[in-house]
Structure formats: C-alpha cells, structure tokens
Amino acid sequence: MLAFAVAGCAPSVRVPDPVTTLPARFEIRAAPGAETLVLDRWWLTFNDLQLTALVQGALKGSTTARIALARLEQARASRALSRAGTLPSGSISASATEQGRESLWGTGISASGQESYSANFVPSWELDLFGRLAAIREQADVGSAAATYDFHAARLALAADVASSLFQARGIAVDLQNARETREITGQLARAARIGVERGLTSGQDLARLEADAASAAAEVTRLEGELQAAKRSLLILVGTPDAPTASLDVAAELEAPPELPGATPGILLARRPDVLSAGLALQSAILDTRIDRLALFPRFAIQPGLGLNANGAPGAGGTGFWSLAGNLTLPVLDRARLLAQFRLSEARGEEAVVNYERAVQTAFGEAENALVRLQAAKGRTQQLERAEERSRTAYEIATRGYRAGLTDLTTLLQTQRTWLQVRSARNQGRLAVLTGTVSAVRALGGGWSEDGMPDAVAPKSDGSQP
C-alpha cells in the first residue's frame, strides 16, 4: 500500500501542445495546365539523363550519402540496445571443484579425493506495472524513426545540391560560349580597324579602343575557363568521384526551362518535409523522456526465479536440484529529490522541444513561401530579359551593318554591342535563376524522397529485439 501511495504522489507531466497554424494556401500558385514536376523523384521530370545519372550516383556513393547511412545504422543499433535493456536478464553459472586429502598414520599412507559440480540459472524480470519499460521501448522506436527522417533529409539536400551545382556549371559554360563569341567579334572588329588604319580610313584611337575590347574579351574567356574547371571538380567531388578527370564530365552550354511545380498547400510541409517530421518525433521523444523520468518515481517490482543443481563425482552418487522464487520491490525514498529534479529538467526540455517543433514548421513555411516568390520573380524577370535580349541583338546587328557601310560611327557600335552583351548575360543569369529557383522550391516543399523510397542497402533490418 505504501508503494502505491508513493506512486500517487508523483507529479503529472505538463508539456504544452505545439501551435502550428498555417495559412490555407501559398500566395504563389502553380501555373494552370502546365506539365508539373513529381516531388518524390523530381529530377526524373526534367528528362535530363546527365542530371539523373549524377543525382543517382551521388545518392549511392558520395561521402554525404555514406555518412547519412552510417548515422542511420547507429540509430538502429541504439534502438536495439535500448529495447534490449527492457527484456528479462539473467545468466547461467557453473563450477567444478576437485578436492584431495592424504592421511599419514604410522608407516601407512592413505589418500582420498572428492569432486563436486554445480550449475545455477537466476534470471530477473521486471514487471512493467506502470508502463516505464513500454515507454522506453516506444522512445527507442521514435528515435529510430527520427533518424530515418534525418537520413532522408540529408539525401534530399544532396540531390538538390547536385542539381544546383550542375545547373551553375552549365551557366558558366553558357557564359564561356558567349565570351568566346564576343572574343571572335571583337577580334574581327580589331582586325578590320587595323586594315582601316593602314588605308587611312580608321583613326589610331579607334583601333586602340577595339584592341582593348578584344584583349578584355580574351581575358574573360580565360577567367571563365578556370571557373568551369573548378565547377566541374566541385561537382565530381559532390557526387563521390573526386579522382575522375574533369574531362570526363561534359557540361553542355544550355539552360533549358524546367517543368512547372505542382500545386501545393502549406499543409504539405507537415507531411513532406523530413526535417519537420524529425522535429515532430523529437518532440514526441522529449515527452516520452519526461514520462520515463516521472515513472522513475514509481516503485519497481521484479521477480527472480532460480534453478540449480549440485552433484559430486562419487560413483553412484546422485545430484541435488533446487529452485527458488524471490520478489523484489524497489522504492525510491532518499533519491526522490534527485529524481524530481531530473523530472523537472525533462519537463523543461519538453517545453523547448515544443518550441523547436513550432520553429521547424515556421521555418519550413517561410522557406517554401520565399522560394516560390523568388521563383515567380525570376520567371517574370527572365521573360522580360528574353525580349530585351532580342531587341538589343537586333540593334547591335543593325549597328554592325551600318559601321561596315560607313553609316554608323564606332562609338555607337560599341555602345550597342555592350548593351547587347550586358542584356544577354543578364538573360542567361535569369535562365539559371529559374533553374536553381525551381530546385530550391522543390527542396523547400520536401521533394526528393518518399516513405517507400528507402534504398535496398538500408532497408530496415531485424535487430533481435521484441517488436
């Protein structure tokens, strides 16, 4: 009766519920009727063989993927260890003894000996009357599930990083291609000016300006060649092939438009974002931890049955078997102040976990909303730059024909050329921003994984504990 009276004096768990109010929809909506992107394995929707190969290679062999797998295996082993601690325990012990004795009497000597054997099995089984052991097992399962979501979060980020790195490398390749075209154009103008100087048709000042532009264009080509080489190496390291030559990675000078994002509501973040799901399980684990520390104030009951056998080695001698059954009651009395302090500490950690979960949800919503806003802005800006590039290119072509015909002066030609090159560069950056913005939006929406998408190499394994 005293044990149950003490249990009734244990404090109750007071961890508030999280507040996760989200708007019904994002301010930015998907384009109606567009070919939409599939979130689970979104890179396939791009219909880009190189992108698919690089992402799949990274998910299989990169250091990031291997570290994520190692951490997942650690979490599974920790789960098995925690669950094993709630099972009955016990061991078998055995011993053998041989004794000898000699008796000296007069001139005679007599000797005798005795052998004895014993074996004992004394298990211990804690009765889970108040649910402490069940809570420990549940917490172990929750921790393993959270580690699985962390595993998916790492792979989700890796796939997005690979795609962004590839698109950025392609953007550099486009800039390099344009820079080489500019170098050729400025070189042709400089050569024509030299002929004009020789014939007295062009001033030395104009020639110097054109040669300066040609040298500047050549310098830009050299810079971009180095940038592309570095981007290739970074991408090879990211996908797990750091020793591969950069020549093995062919980066095309193209920035094709990505597929449209699917229509999504903020509520999808609670089901698709693995970091939000992991934060929710961290909250659940903190609540269970508080419950376990509360149940530590309760009495514990254990039974200890025992079996044994004693025998000696004398011919014809038999053995003696025995059994026992003991009960054990543990009631925290002098440790109660320490256990109460531990419970209050766990309760405070639970309140922190509530706030952490709320922050994870709010952060996820902010990232998704901002990514969608930036993507829409990038699309609108790029559409305007496409028109501007077309008009500025037309103006440059007209100025070039006029200059060759002697109808346009060099200053006008160079101004239209610089305007076109600047607009073309901005247009290319806009196309790149649309591609990387799509990847960022997919990442913010939790794309890149699925519940049934666990690779075969990391499929759940039996850990030998009770289900």
Tab-separated table of C-alpha atoms in Angstrom:
chain	number	residue	atom	x	y	z
A	1	MET	CA	0.000	0.000	0.000
A	2	LEU	CA	2.876	2.352	0.761
A	3	ALA	CA	4.296	1.802	-2.737
A	4	PHE	CA	1.044	2.764	-4.423
A	5	ALA	CA	0.649	5.749	-2.109
A	6	VAL	CA	4.090	6.994	-3.124
A	7	ALA	CA	3.214	6.461	-6.797
A	8	GLY	CA	0.111	8.566	-6.363
A	9	CYS	CA	2.248	11.471	-5.166
A	10	ALA	CA	4.235	11.618	-8.426
A	11	PRO	CA	3.814	14.894	-10.345
A	12	SER	CA	1.919	14.985	-13.613
A	13	VAL	CA	3.517	15.728	-16.985
A	14	ARG	CA	2.879	19.305	-18.125
A	15	VAL	CA	4.148	19.796	-21.680
A	16	PRO	CA	2.019	22.159	-23.805
A	17	ASP	CA	0.788	21.244	-27.264
A	18	PRO	CA	2.577	22.928	-30.176
A	19	VAL	CA	0.825	25.685	-32.106
A	20	THR	CA	1.284	25.128	-35.844
A	21	THR	CA	-1.183	27.435	-37.545
A	22	LEU	CA	-0.505	27.710	-41.280
A	23	PRO	CA	-2.413	29.592	-43.985
A	24	ALA	CA	-4.696	27.606	-46.236
A	25	ARG	CA	-2.588	28.282	-49.346
A	26	PHE	CA	0.605	29.860	-50.547
A	27	GLU	CA	0.415	33.309	-52.081
A	28	ILE	CA	2.083	31.928	-55.212
A	29	ARG	CA	0.212	29.240	-57.155
A	30	ALA	CA	1.333	26.823	-59.842
A	31	ALA	CA	0.719	27.649	-63.479
A	32	PRO	CA	-2.585	26.050	-64.599
A	33	GLY	CA	-2.346	23.283	-67.149
A	34	ALA	CA	1.457	23.139	-67.042
A	35	GLU	CA	3.478	19.953	-67.080
A	36	THR	CA	4.092	19.508	-63.383
A	37	LEU	CA	7.073	18.153	-61.555
A	38	VAL	CA	6.810	14.975	-59.445
A	39	LEU	CA	8.147	15.678	-55.971
A	40	ASP	CA	9.263	12.178	-54.934
A	41	ARG	CA	11.982	11.829	-57.590
A	42	TRP	CA	11.707	15.248	-59.118
A	43	TRP	CA	14.940	15.047	-61.121
A	44	LEU	CA	13.348	12.486	-63.449
A	45	THR	CA	10.752	15.046	-64.539
A	46	PHE	CA	13.499	17.203	-66.054
A	47	ASN	CA	14.094	14.479	-68.689
A	48	ASP	CA	17.811	15.156	-68.280
A	49	LEU	CA	19.891	11.985	-68.459
A	50	GLN	CA	23.010	13.644	-67.085
A	51	LEU	CA	21.131	15.127	-64.137
A	52	THR	CA	19.528	11.768	-63.341
A	53	ALA	CA	22.846	9.921	-63.528
A	54	LEU	CA	24.645	12.435	-61.316
A	55	VAL	CA	21.909	12.514	-58.668
A	56	GLN	CA	21.622	8.729	-58.520
A	57	GLY	CA	25.400	8.393	-58.382
A	58	ALA	CA	25.613	10.876	-55.522
A	59	LEU	CA	22.831	9.160	-53.562
A	60	LYS	CA	24.701	5.894	-53.913
A	61	GLY	CA	28.364	6.695	-53.422
A	62	SER	CA	29.011	10.225	-52.184
A	63	THR	CA	30.522	10.826	-48.758
A	64	THR	CA	27.393	12.712	-47.716
A	65	ALA	CA	25.181	9.718	-48.521
A	66	ARG	CA	27.555	7.307	-46.785
A	67	ILE	CA	27.706	9.445	-43.639
A	68	ALA	CA	23.904	9.623	-43.579
A	69	LEU	CA	23.744	5.836	-43.885
A	70	ALA	CA	26.273	5.344	-41.069
A	71	ARG	CA	24.244	7.598	-38.779
A	72	LEU	CA	21.091	5.676	-39.615
A	73	GLU	CA	22.782	2.382	-38.748
A	74	GLN	CA	23.960	3.904	-35.455
A	75	ALA	CA	20.397	4.898	-34.636
A	76	ARG	CA	19.147	1.389	-35.378
A	77	ALA	CA	21.816	-0.134	-33.156
A	78	SER	CA	20.917	2.330	-30.402
A	79	ARG	CA	17.268	1.307	-30.721
A	80	ALA	CA	18.168	-2.358	-30.356
A	81	LEU	CA	20.321	-1.545	-27.320
A	82	SER	CA	17.563	0.439	-25.619
A	83	ARG	CA	14.919	-2.211	-26.238
A	84	ALA	CA	17.225	-4.978	-25.040
A	85	GLY	CA	17.522	-3.191	-21.698
A	86	THR	CA	13.801	-3.734	-21.079
A	87	LEU	CA	13.933	-7.514	-21.560
A	88	PRO	CA	14.414	-10.101	-18.778
A	89	SER	CA	18.046	-10.569	-17.833
A	90	GLY	CA	19.976	-13.398	-16.300
A	91	SER	CA	22.922	-15.703	-16.738
A	92	ILE	CA	23.912	-19.283	-16.232
A	93	SER	CA	26.849	-20.042	-13.962
A	94	ALA	CA	28.581	-23.377	-13.493
A	95	SER	CA	31.512	-24.554	-11.413
A	96	ALA	CA	33.526	-27.713	-10.847
A	97	THR	CA	35.678	-28.442	-7.783
A	98	GLU	CA	38.132	-31.239	-7.054
A	99	GLN	CA	39.480	-31.768	-3.534
A	100	GLY	CA	42.174	-34.193	-2.384
A	101	ARG	CA	43.160	-35.393	1.131
A	102	GLU	CA	46.062	-37.546	2.392
A	103	SER	CA	46.217	-39.233	5.790
A	104	LEU	CA	49.553	-40.279	7.362
A	105	TRP	CA	49.322	-42.925	10.169
A	106	GLY	CA	52.384	-44.818	11.217
A	107	THR	CA	54.065	-46.223	8.180
A	108	GLY	CA	50.856	-46.265	6.150
A	109	ILE	CA	49.665	-43.545	3.817
A	110	SER	CA	46.058	-43.233	2.654
A	111	ALA	CA	44.655	-40.767	0.148
A	112	SER	CA	41.132	-39.784	-0.846
A	113	GLY	CA	39.547	-37.218	-3.166
A	114	GLN	CA	36.199	-35.671	-3.940
A	115	GLU	CA	34.737	-33.936	-6.984
A	116	SER	CA	31.727	-31.634	-6.932
A	117	TYR	CA	29.766	-29.827	-9.623
A	118	SER	CA	27.151	-27.101	-9.535
A	119	ALA	CA	25.081	-25.116	-12.022
A	120	ASN	CA	22.752	-22.186	-11.419
A	121	PHE	CA	20.368	-20.109	-13.514
A	122	VAL	CA	18.985	-16.979	-11.844
A	123	PRO	CA	17.034	-14.685	-14.218
A	124	SER	CA	15.466	-11.369	-13.271
A	125	TRP	CA	12.286	-9.989	-14.763
A	126	GLU	CA	10.934	-6.531	-14.017
A	127	LEU	CA	7.151	-6.356	-14.072
A	128	ASP	CA	6.055	-3.332	-16.068
A	129	LEU	CA	3.115	-2.409	-13.873
A	130	PHE	CA	3.205	1.334	-14.580
A	131	GLY	CA	4.417	1.326	-18.202
A	132	ARG	CA	8.010	2.510	-17.718
A	133	LEU	CA	9.525	-0.235	-19.872
A	134	ALA	CA	6.897	0.251	-22.578
A	135	ALA	CA	7.741	3.956	-22.654
A	136	ILE	CA	11.447	3.148	-23.038
A	137	ARG	CA	10.691	0.833	-25.960
A	138	GLU	CA	8.451	3.428	-27.577
A	139	GLN	CA	11.120	6.094	-27.182
A	140	ALA	CA	13.654	3.808	-28.852
A	141	ASP	CA	11.296	3.326	-31.803
A	142	VAL	CA	10.676	7.070	-32.046
A	143	GLY	CA	14.404	7.796	-32.043
A	144	SER	CA	14.986	5.301	-34.835
A	145	ALA	CA	12.142	6.788	-36.890
A	146	ALA	CA	13.548	10.298	-36.403
A	147	ALA	CA	16.936	9.085	-37.613
A	148	THR	CA	15.245	7.703	-40.725
A	149	TYR	CA	13.785	11.127	-41.483
A	150	ASP	CA	17.194	12.716	-40.877
A	151	PHE	CA	18.598	10.224	-43.377
A	152	HIS	CA	16.030	11.284	-45.960
A	153	ALA	CA	16.674	14.965	-45.213
A	154	ALA	CA	20.381	14.537	-45.910
A	155	ARG	CA	19.701	12.773	-49.206
A	156	LEU	CA	17.073	15.360	-50.171
A	157	ALA	CA	19.593	18.157	-49.655
A	158	LEU	CA	22.256	16.202	-51.541
A	159	ALA	CA	20.061	15.746	-54.621
A	160	ALA	CA	19.228	19.460	-54.637
A	161	ASP	CA	22.900	20.413	-54.241
A	162	VAL	CA	23.904	18.176	-57.153
A	163	ALA	CA	21.239	19.681	-59.414
A	164	SER	CA	22.111	23.251	-58.446
A	165	SER	CA	25.823	22.600	-58.974
A	166	LEU	CA	25.178	21.077	-62.405
A	167	PHE	CA	22.987	23.982	-63.493
A	168	GLN	CA	25.528	26.501	-62.223
A	169	ALA	CA	28.267	24.710	-64.170
A	170	ARG	CA	26.079	24.856	-67.270
A	171	GLY	CA	25.540	28.549	-66.653
A	172	ILE	CA	29.302	29.044	-66.633
A	173	ALA	CA	29.540	27.009	-69.844
A	174	VAL	CA	26.954	29.288	-71.468
A	175	ASP	CA	28.869	32.361	-70.320
A	176	LEU	CA	32.070	30.824	-71.674
A	177	GLN	CA	30.449	30.134	-75.035
A	178	ASN	CA	29.190	33.703	-75.211
A	179	ALA	CA	32.571	35.051	-74.139
A	180	ARG	CA	34.244	33.138	-76.949
A	181	GLU	CA	31.744	34.574	-79.415
A	182	THR	CA	32.464	38.038	-78.048
A	183	ARG	CA	36.187	37.428	-78.371
A	184	GLU	CA	35.686	36.455	-82.007
A	185	ILE	CA	33.526	39.508	-82.726
A	186	THR	CA	35.879	41.972	-81.051
A	187	GLY	CA	38.821	40.307	-82.756
A	188	GLN	CA	37.191	40.731	-86.151
A	189	LEU	CA	36.483	44.398	-85.453
A	190	ALA	CA	40.066	44.948	-84.317
A	191	ARG	CA	41.435	43.293	-87.443
A	192	ALA	CA	39.152	45.376	-89.641
A	193	ALA	CA	40.289	48.511	-87.814
A	194	ARG	CA	43.944	47.665	-88.439
A	195	ILE	CA	43.207	47.444	-92.157
A	196	GLY	CA	41.353	50.737	-91.887
A	197	VAL	CA	44.329	52.373	-90.201
A	198	GLU	CA	46.632	51.092	-92.916
A	199	ARG	CA	44.317	52.586	-95.532
A	200	GLY	CA	43.803	55.782	-93.614
A	201	LEU	CA	40.111	55.096	-93.021
A	202	THR	CA	40.258	54.498	-89.258
A	203	SER	CA	41.944	56.519	-86.555
A	204	GLY	CA	44.550	55.077	-84.230
A	205	GLN	CA	42.316	55.932	-81.281
A	206	ASP	CA	39.513	53.766	-82.626
A	207	LEU	CA	41.954	50.937	-83.224
A	208	ALA	CA	43.224	51.153	-79.658
A	209	ARG	CA	39.683	51.004	-78.279
A	210	LEU	CA	38.854	47.953	-80.366
A	211	GLU	CA	42.087	46.179	-79.441
A	212	ALA	CA	41.370	46.892	-75.770
A	213	ASP	CA	37.920	45.346	-76.139
A	214	ALA	CA	39.438	42.296	-77.858
A	215	ALA	CA	42.014	41.863	-75.082
A	216	SER	CA	39.314	42.245	-72.423
A	217	ALA	CA	37.168	39.603	-74.148
A	218	ALA	CA	40.124	37.207	-74.292
A	219	ALA	CA	40.774	37.756	-70.581
A	220	GLU	CA	37.132	36.962	-69.794
A	221	VAL	CA	37.415	33.695	-71.721
A	222	THR	CA	40.462	32.715	-69.671
A	223	ARG	CA	38.643	33.508	-66.418
A	224	LEU	CA	35.555	31.524	-67.333
A	225	GLU	CA	37.628	28.533	-68.457
A	226	GLY	CA	39.109	28.403	-64.960
A	227	GLU	CA	35.676	28.835	-63.365
A	228	LEU	CA	34.257	25.972	-65.411
A	229	GLN	CA	37.174	23.718	-64.498
A	230	ALA	CA	36.651	24.454	-60.797
A	231	ALA	CA	32.889	23.908	-61.072
A	232	LYS	CA	33.447	20.514	-62.690
A	233	ARG	CA	35.827	19.428	-59.937
A	234	SER	CA	33.418	20.536	-57.212
A	235	LEU	CA	30.608	18.608	-58.885
A	236	LEU	CA	32.723	15.459	-59.217
A	237	ILE	CA	33.594	15.640	-55.519
A	238	LEU	CA	29.938	16.159	-54.625
A	239	VAL	CA	28.816	13.026	-56.496
A	240	GLY	CA	31.558	10.874	-54.956
A	241	THR	CA	34.078	10.639	-57.818
A	242	PRO	CA	36.794	13.093	-56.754
A	243	ASP	CA	39.560	11.284	-58.640
A	244	ALA	CA	37.792	11.386	-62.016
A	245	PRO	CA	39.337	13.764	-64.572
A	246	THR	CA	37.312	16.889	-65.236
A	247	ALA	CA	37.363	15.991	-68.928
A	248	SER	CA	35.113	13.024	-68.097
A	249	LEU	CA	32.318	15.439	-67.150
A	250	ASP	CA	30.814	17.002	-70.245
A	251	VAL	CA	28.928	20.159	-69.278
A	252	ALA	CA	26.658	21.367	-72.061
A	253	ALA	CA	26.271	25.086	-72.676
A	254	GLU	CA	22.490	25.069	-72.337
A	255	LEU	CA	19.937	26.257	-69.804
A	256	GLU	CA	16.607	24.678	-70.697
A	257	ALA	CA	13.406	25.703	-68.972
A	258	PRO	CA	12.425	23.407	-66.067
A	259	PRO	CA	8.995	21.815	-65.571
A	260	GLU	CA	6.410	23.669	-63.520
A	261	LEU	CA	5.939	22.992	-59.828
A	262	PRO	CA	2.810	21.111	-58.741
A	263	GLY	CA	0.071	22.906	-56.889
A	264	ALA	CA	0.793	22.632	-53.160
A	265	THR	CA	-0.626	23.951	-49.909
A	266	PRO	CA	1.336	24.781	-46.748
A	267	GLY	CA	-0.104	21.685	-45.113
A	268	ILE	CA	2.071	19.546	-47.394
A	269	LEU	CA	5.088	20.693	-45.400
A	270	LEU	CA	3.877	18.786	-42.334
A	271	ALA	CA	3.782	15.556	-44.334
A	272	ARG	CA	6.628	16.005	-46.827
A	273	ARG	CA	9.431	17.875	-45.086
A	274	PRO	CA	11.622	15.254	-43.351
A	275	ASP	CA	13.135	17.887	-41.064
A	276	VAL	CA	9.655	18.843	-39.838
A	277	LEU	CA	8.749	15.185	-39.359
A	278	SER	CA	12.003	14.637	-37.465
A	279	ALA	CA	11.283	17.650	-35.247
A	280	GLY	CA	7.841	16.219	-34.509
A	281	LEU	CA	9.385	12.931	-33.445
A	282	ALA	CA	11.970	14.802	-31.356
A	283	LEU	CA	9.040	16.406	-29.542
A	284	GLN	CA	7.430	13.009	-29.060
A	285	SER	CA	10.727	11.639	-27.728
A	286	ALA	CA	11.038	14.547	-25.285
A	287	ILE	CA	7.522	13.889	-23.986
A	288	LEU	CA	8.355	10.206	-23.558
A	289	ASP	CA	11.567	11.154	-21.762
A	290	THR	CA	9.518	13.243	-19.345
A	291	ARG	CA	7.152	10.332	-18.838
A	292	ILE	CA	10.031	7.927	-18.195
A	293	ASP	CA	11.557	10.271	-15.616
A	294	ARG	CA	8.159	10.583	-13.930
A	295	LEU	CA	7.780	6.812	-13.805
A	296	ALA	CA	11.226	6.597	-12.191
A	297	LEU	CA	9.487	7.937	-9.064
A	298	PHE	CA	7.227	4.886	-9.017
A	299	PRO	CA	8.139	1.622	-7.290
A	300	ARG	CA	9.592	-1.205	-9.336
A	301	PHE	CA	8.666	-4.839	-8.963
A	302	ALA	CA	10.839	-7.704	-10.151
A	303	ILE	CA	10.709	-11.456	-9.777
A	304	GLN	CA	13.819	-13.604	-9.606
A	305	PRO	CA	13.203	-17.328	-10.124
A	306	GLY	CA	16.165	-19.612	-9.739
A	307	LEU	CA	17.157	-23.134	-10.735
A	308	GLY	CA	20.234	-25.046	-9.647
A	309	LEU	CA	21.917	-28.423	-9.488
A	310	ASN	CA	24.619	-29.789	-7.173
A	311	ALA	CA	26.357	-33.120	-7.746
A	312	ASN	CA	29.549	-34.931	-6.732
A	313	GLY	CA	31.724	-37.252	-8.711
A	314	ALA	CA	31.490	-40.296	-6.460
A	315	PRO	CA	30.381	-43.486	-8.238
A	316	GLY	CA	26.670	-43.951	-7.870
A	317	ALA	CA	26.238	-40.611	-6.195
A	318	GLY	CA	23.261	-38.595	-7.293
A	319	GLY	CA	22.714	-34.904	-7.617
A	320	THR	CA	20.558	-32.430	-5.818
A	321	GLY	CA	18.375	-29.966	-7.662
A	322	PHE	CA	16.834	-26.885	-6.149
A	323	TRP	CA	14.666	-23.964	-7.166
A	324	SER	CA	13.782	-20.613	-5.723
A	325	LEU	CA	11.346	-17.785	-6.365
A	326	ALA	CA	12.017	-14.334	-4.999
A	327	GLY	CA	10.299	-10.997	-5.366
A	328	ASN	CA	11.999	-7.634	-5.279
A	329	LEU	CA	10.482	-4.233	-4.562
A	330	THR	CA	12.500	-1.081	-5.148
A	331	LEU	CA	11.062	2.142	-3.800
A	332	PRO	CA	12.973	5.422	-4.275
A	333	VAL	CA	12.982	7.251	-0.971
A	334	LEU	CA	16.230	9.093	-0.369
A	335	ASP	CA	16.685	9.585	-4.132
A	336	ARG	CA	13.306	11.239	-4.535
A	337	ALA	CA	14.656	14.809	-4.549
A	338	ARG	CA	17.158	13.955	-7.278
A	339	LEU	CA	14.539	12.155	-9.358
A	340	LEU	CA	12.128	15.080	-9.021
A	341	ALA	CA	14.831	17.463	-10.233
A	342	GLN	CA	15.513	15.166	-13.186
A	343	PHE	CA	11.807	15.125	-13.995
A	344	ARG	CA	11.602	18.929	-13.927
A	345	LEU	CA	14.637	19.079	-16.208
A	346	SER	CA	12.995	16.708	-18.690
A	347	GLU	CA	9.794	18.721	-18.498
A	348	ALA	CA	11.693	21.911	-19.378
A	349	ARG	CA	13.373	20.112	-22.268
A	350	GLY	CA	9.945	19.017	-23.451
A	351	GLU	CA	8.783	22.633	-23.493
A	352	GLU	CA	11.876	23.505	-25.538
A	353	ALA	CA	11.074	20.674	-27.954
A	354	VAL	CA	7.597	22.154	-28.431
A	355	VAL	CA	9.112	25.494	-29.418
A	356	ASN	CA	11.671	23.765	-31.647
A	357	TYR	CA	8.876	21.990	-33.492
A	358	GLU	CA	6.943	25.222	-33.921
A	359	ARG	CA	10.102	26.873	-35.242
A	360	ALA	CA	10.721	23.987	-37.661
A	361	VAL	CA	7.206	24.372	-39.071
A	362	GLN	CA	7.502	28.145	-39.329
A	363	THR	CA	10.946	27.899	-40.937
A	364	ALA	CA	9.682	25.352	-43.453
A	365	PHE	CA	6.744	27.575	-44.365
A	366	GLY	CA	8.977	30.628	-44.717
A	367	GLU	CA	11.472	28.763	-46.897
A	368	ALA	CA	8.734	27.394	-49.140
A	369	GLU	CA	6.905	30.710	-49.461
A	370	ASN	CA	10.100	32.653	-50.168
A	371	ALA	CA	11.332	30.067	-52.664
A	372	LEU	CA	8.058	30.252	-54.580
A	373	VAL	CA	8.089	34.063	-54.547
A	374	ARG	CA	11.684	34.206	-55.773
A	375	LEU	CA	10.958	31.641	-58.467
A	376	GLN	CA	7.982	33.592	-59.768
A	377	ALA	CA	10.041	36.790	-59.788
A	378	ALA	CA	12.877	35.034	-61.636
A	379	LYS	CA	10.448	33.766	-64.272
A	380	GLY	CA	8.920	37.199	-64.811
A	381	ARG	CA	12.327	38.868	-64.985
A	382	THR	CA	13.649	36.271	-67.422
A	383	GLN	CA	10.670	36.710	-69.738
A	384	GLN	CA	11.362	40.436	-69.877
A	385	LEU	CA	15.074	39.836	-70.445
A	386	GLU	CA	14.303	37.446	-73.308
A	387	ARG	CA	12.507	40.261	-75.118
A	388	ALA	CA	15.217	42.765	-74.200
A	389	GLU	CA	17.952	40.462	-75.500
A	390	GLU	CA	16.140	40.005	-78.789
A	391	ARG	CA	15.752	43.760	-79.307
A	392	SER	CA	19.304	44.628	-78.221
A	393	ARG	CA	20.721	41.946	-80.505
A	394	THR	CA	18.750	43.382	-83.404
A	395	ALA	CA	20.088	46.856	-82.597
A	396	TYR	CA	23.644	45.552	-82.499
A	397	GLU	CA	23.261	43.769	-85.844
A	398	ILE	CA	21.921	46.971	-87.430
A	399	ALA	CA	24.786	48.994	-85.946
A	400	THR	CA	27.322	46.462	-87.218
A	401	ARG	CA	25.986	46.655	-90.758
A	402	GLY	CA	25.928	50.437	-90.548
A	403	TYR	CA	29.500	50.573	-89.282
A	404	ARG	CA	30.744	48.372	-92.096
A	405	ALA	CA	28.894	50.549	-94.581
A	406	GLY	CA	30.318	53.691	-93.044
A	407	LEU	CA	26.904	54.888	-91.836
A	408	THR	CA	27.466	54.325	-88.096
A	409	ASP	CA	30.369	55.611	-86.019
A	410	LEU	CA	32.462	53.386	-83.776
A	411	THR	CA	31.090	54.847	-80.544
A	412	THR	CA	27.533	53.913	-81.479
A	413	LEU	CA	28.644	50.430	-82.494
A	414	LEU	CA	30.465	49.815	-79.214
A	415	GLN	CA	27.574	51.149	-77.145
A	416	THR	CA	25.054	48.857	-78.833
A	417	GLN	CA	27.484	45.962	-78.518
A	418	ARG	CA	27.968	46.488	-74.768
A	419	THR	CA	24.226	46.851	-74.261
A	420	TRP	CA	23.563	43.594	-76.069
A	421	LEU	CA	26.307	41.726	-74.193
A	422	GLN	CA	25.058	43.005	-70.830
A	423	VAL	CA	21.448	42.083	-71.595
A	424	ARG	CA	22.481	38.669	-72.923
A	425	SER	CA	24.478	37.985	-69.769
A	426	ALA	CA	21.533	39.077	-67.603
A	427	ARG	CA	19.216	36.863	-69.660
A	428	ASN	CA	21.477	33.859	-69.093
A	429	GLN	CA	21.629	34.596	-65.375
A	430	GLY	CA	17.839	34.795	-65.377
A	431	ARG	CA	17.540	31.385	-67.002
A	432	LEU	CA	19.943	29.996	-64.425
A	433	ALA	CA	17.943	31.624	-61.622
A	434	VAL	CA	14.775	29.902	-62.866
A	435	LEU	CA	16.508	26.510	-62.843
A	436	THR	CA	18.136	26.887	-59.429
A	437	GLY	CA	14.981	28.537	-58.087
A	438	THR	CA	12.947	25.517	-59.155
A	439	VAL	CA	15.374	23.241	-57.333
A	440	SER	CA	15.210	25.441	-54.221
A	441	ALA	CA	11.412	25.406	-54.317
A	442	VAL	CA	11.316	21.632	-54.687
A	443	ARG	CA	13.707	21.296	-51.775
A	444	ALA	CA	11.632	23.686	-49.655
A	445	LEU	CA	8.482	21.682	-50.423
A	446	GLY	CA	10.171	18.463	-49.273
A	447	GLY	CA	10.732	16.900	-52.682
A	448	GLY	CA	13.296	14.187	-53.232
A	449	TRP	CA	12.167	11.308	-51.033
A	450	SER	CA	9.231	9.048	-50.228
A	451	GLU	CA	8.222	6.771	-47.363
A	452	ASP	CA	8.696	3.681	-49.537
A	453	GLY	CA	11.811	5.040	-51.205
A	454	MET	CA	14.363	3.514	-48.826
A	455	PRO	CA	17.257	2.042	-50.838
A	456	ASP	CA	17.686	-1.710	-50.631
A	457	ALA	CA	21.064	-1.270	-48.946
A	458	VAL	CA	19.451	0.475	-45.990
A	459	ALA	CA	16.140	-1.355	-45.729
A	460	PRO	CA	15.059	-1.966	-42.132
A	461	LYS	CA	16.753	-4.947	-40.561
A	462	SER	CA	15.805	-7.122	-37.635
A	463	ASP	CA	17.700	-6.068	-34.535
A	464	GLY	CA	16.842	-9.092	-32.445
A	465	SER	CA	14.649	-7.177	-30.005
A	466	GLN	CA	10.982	-7.603	-29.348
A	467	PRO	CA	8.635	-5.934	-31.848
